[in-house]
Amino acid sequence: MLGDVDADGVADLVTADDTSLSAYPGDASGDFGWRVPTPLDARPRSSFLADVDTDGFIDVVIETWAGRYGNGSIPYETLSHVSVLRGSGDGSFGMPERIEGLESSSIADGDIDGDGLIDFAALAYEPARIEVYTGDGQGGFQSTAGFEIGGRAGELFLLDADGDAFPDAVGVNSTKNAPRFVTVSIAGACLLP
């Protein structure tokens, strides 16, 4: 991901691996400086950069995953969380602040409800369900709508699929190993009165 996470006016590179989120400060010549790490509590799967708390610094919203397979009568268990890591403006991020009750396979950001603040949609697991979370401008998010799409969750994208100038969610799910694309007009259920 690219974003100005150290607030110097130059794009920085942000990457994630199994144990940490790393910011590499850009130097305006195309090179990047030394890694500034932030520990993660699980493997990252999906993320975005945005100023979700409107303090002028770029934050990270990240979906992390840890799964464990059972044996015999113990089923597969999914341990998935979406968290906010608040940017400090120097290239580092705070510890993950989990958004409780949310397990997903993919997240995507946009202004879904038209209030000028960052919101996001998440594609929850089986049966696949698109969940909409509206931002409060202080780094908090509230679940406001959900749409069943069936099958197993895959990827999620926000875009204006029907040309009405409002974001739609396109969820990719699969049933019996065949991908299926489901488009849901989410803005109508979330627009401010």
Tab-separated table of C-alpha atoms in Angstrom:
chain	number	residue	atom	x	y	z
A	1	MET	CA	0.000	0.000	0.000
A	2	LEU	CA	1.163	3.548	-0.612
A	3	GLY	CA	0.349	6.515	1.608
A	4	ASP	CA	2.030	9.384	3.393
A	5	VAL	CA	2.187	7.723	6.821
A	6	ASP	CA	4.958	9.965	8.174
A	7	ALA	CA	3.215	13.221	7.143
A	8	ASP	CA	6.161	14.634	5.159
A	9	GLY	CA	4.318	15.017	1.846
A	10	VAL	CA	6.063	12.007	0.220
A	11	ALA	CA	4.421	8.621	-0.387
A	12	ASP	CA	5.615	5.807	1.861
A	13	LEU	CA	5.374	2.052	1.321
A	14	VAL	CA	3.410	-0.032	3.830
A	15	THR	CA	3.658	-3.832	3.753
A	16	ALA	CA	2.569	-6.668	6.015
A	17	ASP	CA	3.964	-10.114	6.699
A	18	ASP	CA	3.019	-12.883	9.134
A	19	THR	CA	4.094	-10.968	12.227
A	20	SER	CA	4.190	-7.236	11.512
A	21	LEU	CA	3.063	-4.238	9.561
A	22	SER	CA	6.022	-2.299	8.155
A	23	ALA	CA	6.279	1.282	6.925
A	24	TYR	CA	9.178	2.265	4.678
A	25	PRO	CA	9.517	6.068	4.442
A	26	GLY	CA	9.740	7.434	0.907
A	27	ASP	CA	12.490	9.916	0.080
A	28	ALA	CA	10.995	11.580	-3.047
A	29	SER	CA	13.675	10.048	-5.305
A	30	GLY	CA	11.928	6.691	-5.599
A	31	ASP	CA	13.837	5.042	-2.765
A	32	PHE	CA	12.529	4.000	0.625
A	33	GLY	CA	14.224	4.216	4.017
A	34	TRP	CA	14.581	1.808	6.905
A	35	ARG	CA	11.636	-0.271	8.036
A	36	VAL	CA	9.430	1.014	10.867
A	37	PRO	CA	7.690	-2.137	12.237
A	38	THR	CA	4.418	-2.529	14.143
A	39	PRO	CA	3.631	-6.004	15.547
A	40	LEU	CA	0.454	-7.814	14.475
A	41	ASP	CA	-1.447	-10.461	16.434
A	42	ALA	CA	-2.221	-12.657	13.389
A	43	ARG	CA	-1.583	-12.950	9.633
A	44	PRO	CA	-2.884	-10.068	7.502
A	45	ARG	CA	-5.282	-10.805	4.654
A	46	SER	CA	-6.875	-7.542	3.608
A	47	SER	CA	-6.227	-3.912	4.543
A	48	PHE	CA	-6.505	-0.286	3.562
A	49	LEU	CA	-4.901	3.052	4.474
A	50	ALA	CA	-7.136	5.995	5.428
A	51	ASP	CA	-7.427	8.701	8.067
A	52	VAL	CA	-10.311	7.023	9.916
A	53	ASP	CA	-10.032	9.176	13.057
A	54	THR	CA	-9.713	12.500	11.146
A	55	ASP	CA	-6.586	13.582	13.067
A	56	GLY	CA	-4.651	14.276	9.860
A	57	PHE	CA	-2.534	11.090	10.065
A	58	ILE	CA	-2.978	7.965	7.948
A	59	ASP	CA	-4.283	4.915	9.829
A	60	VAL	CA	-4.494	1.252	8.821
A	61	VAL	CA	-7.600	-0.898	8.930
A	62	ILE	CA	-6.521	-4.506	8.633
A	63	GLU	CA	-8.212	-7.884	8.579
A	64	THR	CA	-6.036	-10.568	10.161
A	65	TRP	CA	-6.571	-14.299	10.157
A	66	ALA	CA	-5.426	-17.304	12.105
A	67	GLY	CA	-7.099	-20.632	11.509
A	68	ARG	CA	-6.682	-23.958	13.105
A	69	TYR	CA	-7.807	-27.347	11.921
A	70	GLY	CA	-9.337	-29.713	14.370
A	71	ASN	CA	-8.903	-33.443	14.507
A	72	GLY	CA	-11.670	-35.984	14.619
A	73	SER	CA	-14.732	-34.349	16.123
A	74	ILE	CA	-13.168	-30.887	16.508
A	75	PRO	CA	-14.084	-28.736	13.475
A	76	TYR	CA	-11.995	-26.155	11.706
A	77	GLU	CA	-11.989	-22.910	13.683
A	78	THR	CA	-11.659	-19.469	12.167
A	79	LEU	CA	-9.967	-16.750	14.173
A	80	SER	CA	-10.407	-13.616	12.101
A	81	HIS	CA	-10.457	-10.000	13.266
A	82	VAL	CA	-10.651	-6.536	11.775
A	83	SER	CA	-8.640	-3.918	13.643
A	84	VAL	CA	-7.754	-0.240	13.434
A	85	LEU	CA	-4.084	0.731	13.887
A	86	ARG	CA	-3.915	4.472	14.436
A	87	GLY	CA	-1.138	6.339	12.681
A	88	SER	CA	1.120	8.558	14.760
A	89	GLY	CA	2.347	10.689	11.862
A	90	ASP	CA	5.946	9.467	12.147
A	91	GLY	CA	5.507	6.210	10.200
A	92	SER	CA	4.581	4.096	13.206
A	93	PHE	CA	1.174	2.782	14.207
A	94	GLY	CA	-0.498	2.020	17.510
A	95	MET	CA	-1.464	-1.454	18.630
A	96	PRO	CA	-4.452	-3.088	16.904
A	97	GLU	CA	-7.859	-1.984	18.231
A	98	ARG	CA	-10.270	-4.776	17.313
A	99	ILE	CA	-13.712	-4.141	15.928
A	100	GLU	CA	-15.624	-6.667	18.015
A	101	GLY	CA	-17.930	-9.231	16.499
A	102	LEU	CA	-16.508	-9.069	12.991
A	103	GLU	CA	-14.970	-12.031	11.201
A	104	SER	CA	-14.338	-11.585	7.510
A	105	SER	CA	-12.294	-12.713	4.556
A	106	SER	CA	-11.968	-9.339	2.833
A	107	ILE	CA	-12.562	-5.633	3.509
A	108	ALA	CA	-12.915	-2.607	1.233
A	109	ASP	CA	-13.208	1.108	2.086
A	110	GLY	CA	-15.205	4.039	0.786
A	111	ASP	CA	-17.727	6.677	1.837
A	112	ILE	CA	-20.744	4.383	1.796
A	113	ASP	CA	-23.261	6.568	3.633
A	114	GLY	CA	-22.376	9.903	2.003
A	115	ASP	CA	-21.262	11.731	5.178
A	116	GLY	CA	-17.668	12.365	4.032
A	117	LEU	CA	-16.173	9.883	6.533
A	118	ILE	CA	-14.421	6.589	5.809
A	119	ASP	CA	-16.663	3.517	6.010
A	120	PHE	CA	-15.947	-0.046	4.982
A	121	ALA	CA	-17.649	-3.227	3.897
A	122	ALA	CA	-16.563	-6.678	4.981
A	123	LEU	CA	-17.265	-10.046	3.411
A	124	ALA	CA	-18.092	-12.421	6.267
A	125	TYR	CA	-17.624	-16.206	6.156
A	126	GLU	CA	-20.039	-19.040	5.476
A	127	PRO	CA	-22.644	-18.378	4.459
A	128	ALA	CA	-21.051	-15.386	2.757
A	129	ARG	CA	-22.513	-12.082	3.931
A	130	ILE	CA	-21.598	-8.481	3.101
A	131	GLU	CA	-21.519	-6.401	6.282
A	132	VAL	CA	-21.428	-2.583	6.148
A	133	TYR	CA	-19.608	-0.622	8.865
A	134	THR	CA	-20.003	3.150	8.966
A	135	GLY	CA	-17.234	5.288	10.434
A	136	ASP	CA	-17.743	7.876	13.158
A	137	GLY	CA	-14.690	10.008	12.253
A	138	GLN	CA	-12.971	9.090	15.532
A	139	GLY	CA	-11.670	5.657	14.470
A	140	GLY	CA	-14.804	3.765	15.510
A	141	PHE	CA	-17.123	1.798	13.250
A	142	GLN	CA	-20.693	0.581	13.684
A	143	SER	CA	-22.433	-2.245	11.831
A	144	THR	CA	-25.331	-0.716	9.917
A	145	ALA	CA	-26.449	-3.272	7.326
A	146	GLY	CA	-25.890	-6.837	6.191
A	147	PHE	CA	-26.657	-8.678	2.972
A	148	GLU	CA	-26.575	-12.478	2.526
A	149	ILE	CA	-24.922	-13.598	-0.713
A	150	GLY	CA	-24.511	-17.317	0.076
A	151	GLY	CA	-21.657	-19.689	-0.683
A	152	ARG	CA	-18.169	-19.324	0.758
A	153	ALA	CA	-16.640	-15.870	1.147
A	154	GLY	CA	-13.849	-14.823	-1.199
A	155	GLU	CA	-12.959	-11.234	-2.132
A	156	LEU	CA	-14.875	-7.976	-1.818
A	157	PHE	CA	-14.689	-4.780	-3.861
A	158	LEU	CA	-16.477	-1.415	-3.577
A	159	LEU	CA	-17.212	0.376	-6.838
A	160	ASP	CA	-20.045	2.103	-8.653
A	161	ALA	CA	-21.227	-0.933	-10.630
A	162	ASP	CA	-24.575	0.510	-11.770
A	163	GLY	CA	-23.603	4.119	-12.600
A	164	ASP	CA	-25.766	5.802	-9.924
A	165	ALA	CA	-22.791	7.591	-8.254
A	166	PHE	CA	-23.143	5.472	-5.092
A	167	PRO	CA	-20.842	2.612	-4.065
A	168	ASP	CA	-21.928	-0.951	-4.649
A	169	ALA	CA	-20.339	-4.021	-3.109
A	170	VAL	CA	-19.182	-6.777	-5.403
A	171	GLY	CA	-18.628	-9.961	-3.443
A	172	VAL	CA	-16.911	-12.968	-4.925
A	173	ASN	CA	-18.054	-16.239	-3.439
A	174	SER	CA	-17.774	-19.840	-4.500
A	175	THR	CA	-20.019	-22.825	-4.424
A	176	LYS	CA	-18.482	-26.177	-5.329
A	177	ASN	CA	-15.263	-24.485	-6.496
A	178	ALA	CA	-17.016	-22.263	-9.051
A	179	PRO	CA	-16.571	-18.515	-8.547
A	180	ARG	CA	-19.704	-16.396	-8.516
A	181	PHE	CA	-19.944	-12.612	-8.491
A	182	VAL	CA	-22.719	-10.953	-6.510
A	183	THR	CA	-23.346	-7.207	-6.745
A	184	VAL	CA	-25.283	-5.537	-3.922
A	185	SER	CA	-26.388	-1.893	-3.903
A	186	ILE	CA	-25.336	-1.105	-0.338
A	187	ALA	CA	-25.563	2.696	-0.296
A	188	GLY	CA	-29.360	2.780	-0.377
A	189	ALA	CA	-29.548	0.977	2.946
A	190	CYS	CA	-26.943	3.227	4.546
A	191	LEU	CA	-27.468	6.775	3.210
A	192	LEU	CA	-28.005	9.487	5.755
A	193	PRO	CA	-31.570	10.868	5.911
